[in-house]
């Protein structure tokens, strides 16, 4: 019997669109997401099944970078609204640390930070959207774990925010430590590492708990506000953001315990190492820029007059480091000029002067007491 | 070739290819081959491509430890149980909502449906308003209403509403006393089972006796006596072995007792009242399909209104009611997946939600989940079709 394999060109054949499951047979044309979450989830899965079923993998003519360049924008998966990370601001524009990172990727490729389209995703839909090719980058406060990195067909490109899971509780419950939480009802979002950390923490400390898991952040906050649960748990940066959505933010405190490691970072799909490299080095460039003191304000001057070879390599006046990435040699300059270095990005979105008031902590540079460390450009 | 090809008779000798029978079978065969081929190549390619992208496949993940908690489990489950067990926990939670919802929806639906035809203005108006309001609002909205609006009006556990000091209602749900079975409790359980069996037998016997002699026995009272009396006697004989553990407020929540979580209450009530509006219309149309002559005939035989409805109208109306009623049962079961909106741990939330996200095996999990809903629907439909055959008009 003949072993049948769809030729790669079949992915582009129009007749296949007649097959309902082939909704996303053409991986270069992302499905327009429907509003209803359930529908979206099913579509995503069908798209995944369709893409996997009908397109011979790896035989695609275009690389991710070529696809992105030809459609003219980066499709970036973000959250459905987490203040400080990805949230529409009062002008209706997406803002936050995760959003700015997507803009930095767009700036490196197009020299224009506005060439990004955002897809809001719930925690449980995010990986399917990336696997099916609906989005090019997932930048959605996503924890880097071994399961996700090795069995989902994904690659983590770095860490944009080192976080840890914490608990928020009403002040009038008079609890000062997470170890006093035995018997509590806990609200959390489904499809996150949070659920498993929570189970581990209570089991390790021999405490009982009741978990109520909701599909979206907003539902978690509403249920916590309505008193359905005593405690709200998520990453501490998330707690700082969610607290702002409560009726009386000052009635709640974040407990001191950090019960897990949550390195949050951007993710890309397996199968295109060049694209993986680009997303990885955008973050490294931003970290190095901060270390070298290159900011969006002074970068033009640095291009003209910098003598430090490290800075010259970063802004592209020495060497041809963009070539390996398939980008122009001024890729570093474009990122810094249009978005800024890591520190600028942090201060604008989650830093001490924002409503979230998060100090740098672990996210300070390695030479300033933190663990953020940019790999050398050389 | 001409003489051997066709059978003898008046049939025109046409070409083999123009034979309508050969044609239809041939075309169907071709269609079948194409469908099977497409399906097979689809699965084949999917497998290869998933492997190429190093996305885990297969059903082995069902044996892995889940590592997450679920707040309503009908079977023993903990964080150390497997994803397979989490699947059954979710499935049972879905079935629980479906069964309780179907029973409630049927009762409310029949009452409202009959109320729509009542001669009493108030009853008729209330029933009409009920149907028109509930069936015209989206079910997800109704679920959210029952959850968020009603939940936020409930007091915290410390200020919970207490019924007789045994049942507590708060924003953590309804806490009921848990029955504790002491020594000899088995006898009481057997007595209850025996009473139920006797009730069924007695009903059959009295019905056949009525057919023969025309005399009616006070079935209701004798059955009630059996149901209450037998277990009571057993309790007295064994010295009251069943006691109740009263829930107690300790720390954040009640300890002991059985907790009915608010998500379950909100989902079941919302789905039952929503579906009941449609069932009410089915019931009304069923009753109105029975010709007026039937109730006139029943009245002229001396049957009272209630008897006419129960013995003459409803049995005939059932023929019209059952088929659309089946659809409503299926709708309710499928709508139970809206549970994700309020965090009720049903199959979609637990398995196609948390488990999917943690294992990332979207294709397998969505396939299993769709298969389960299909199976549940087919089972419901099969039962209802069997019932439909029983009540259908037997034509001779």
mmCIF file of C-alpha atoms in Angstrom, chain A residues 43 91 113 126 131 154 213 247 266 295 297 306 314 318 335-336 368:
data_model
loop_
_atom_site.group_PDB
_atom_site.id
_atom_site.type_symbol
_atom_site.label_atom_id
_atom_site.label_comp_id
_atom_site.label_asym_id
_atom_site.label_seq_id
_atom_site.Cartn_x
_atom_site.Cartn_y
_atom_site.Cartn_z
ATOM 1 C CA UNK A 43 -11.219 26.280 16.965
ATOM 2 C CA UNK A 91 -6.794 54.811 25.707
ATOM 3 C CA UNK A 113 7.085 48.987 17.515
ATOM 4 C CA UNK A 126 -2.306 29.946 25.338
ATOM 5 C CA UNK A 131 1.225 25.222 18.689
ATOM 6 C CA UNK A 154 7.630 24.897 22.700
ATOM 7 C CA UNK A 213 -10.525 27.181 39.896
ATOM 8 C CA UNK A 247 -13.606 46.999 45.448
ATOM 9 C CA UNK A 266 8.263 34.644 26.222
ATOM 10 C CA UNK A 295 18.716 54.111 26.866
ATOM 11 C CA UNK A 297 17.163 58.797 25.210
ATOM 12 C CA UNK A 306 30.385 55.561 21.535
ATOM 13 C CA UNK A 314 24.964 46.393 20.447
ATOM 14 C CA UNK A 318 30.737 47.433 14.720
ATOM 15 C CA UNK A 335 14.927 47.914 19.883
ATOM 16 C CA UNK A 336 16.521 50.462 22.210
ATOM 17 C CA UNK A 368 23.030 45.308 41.098
#
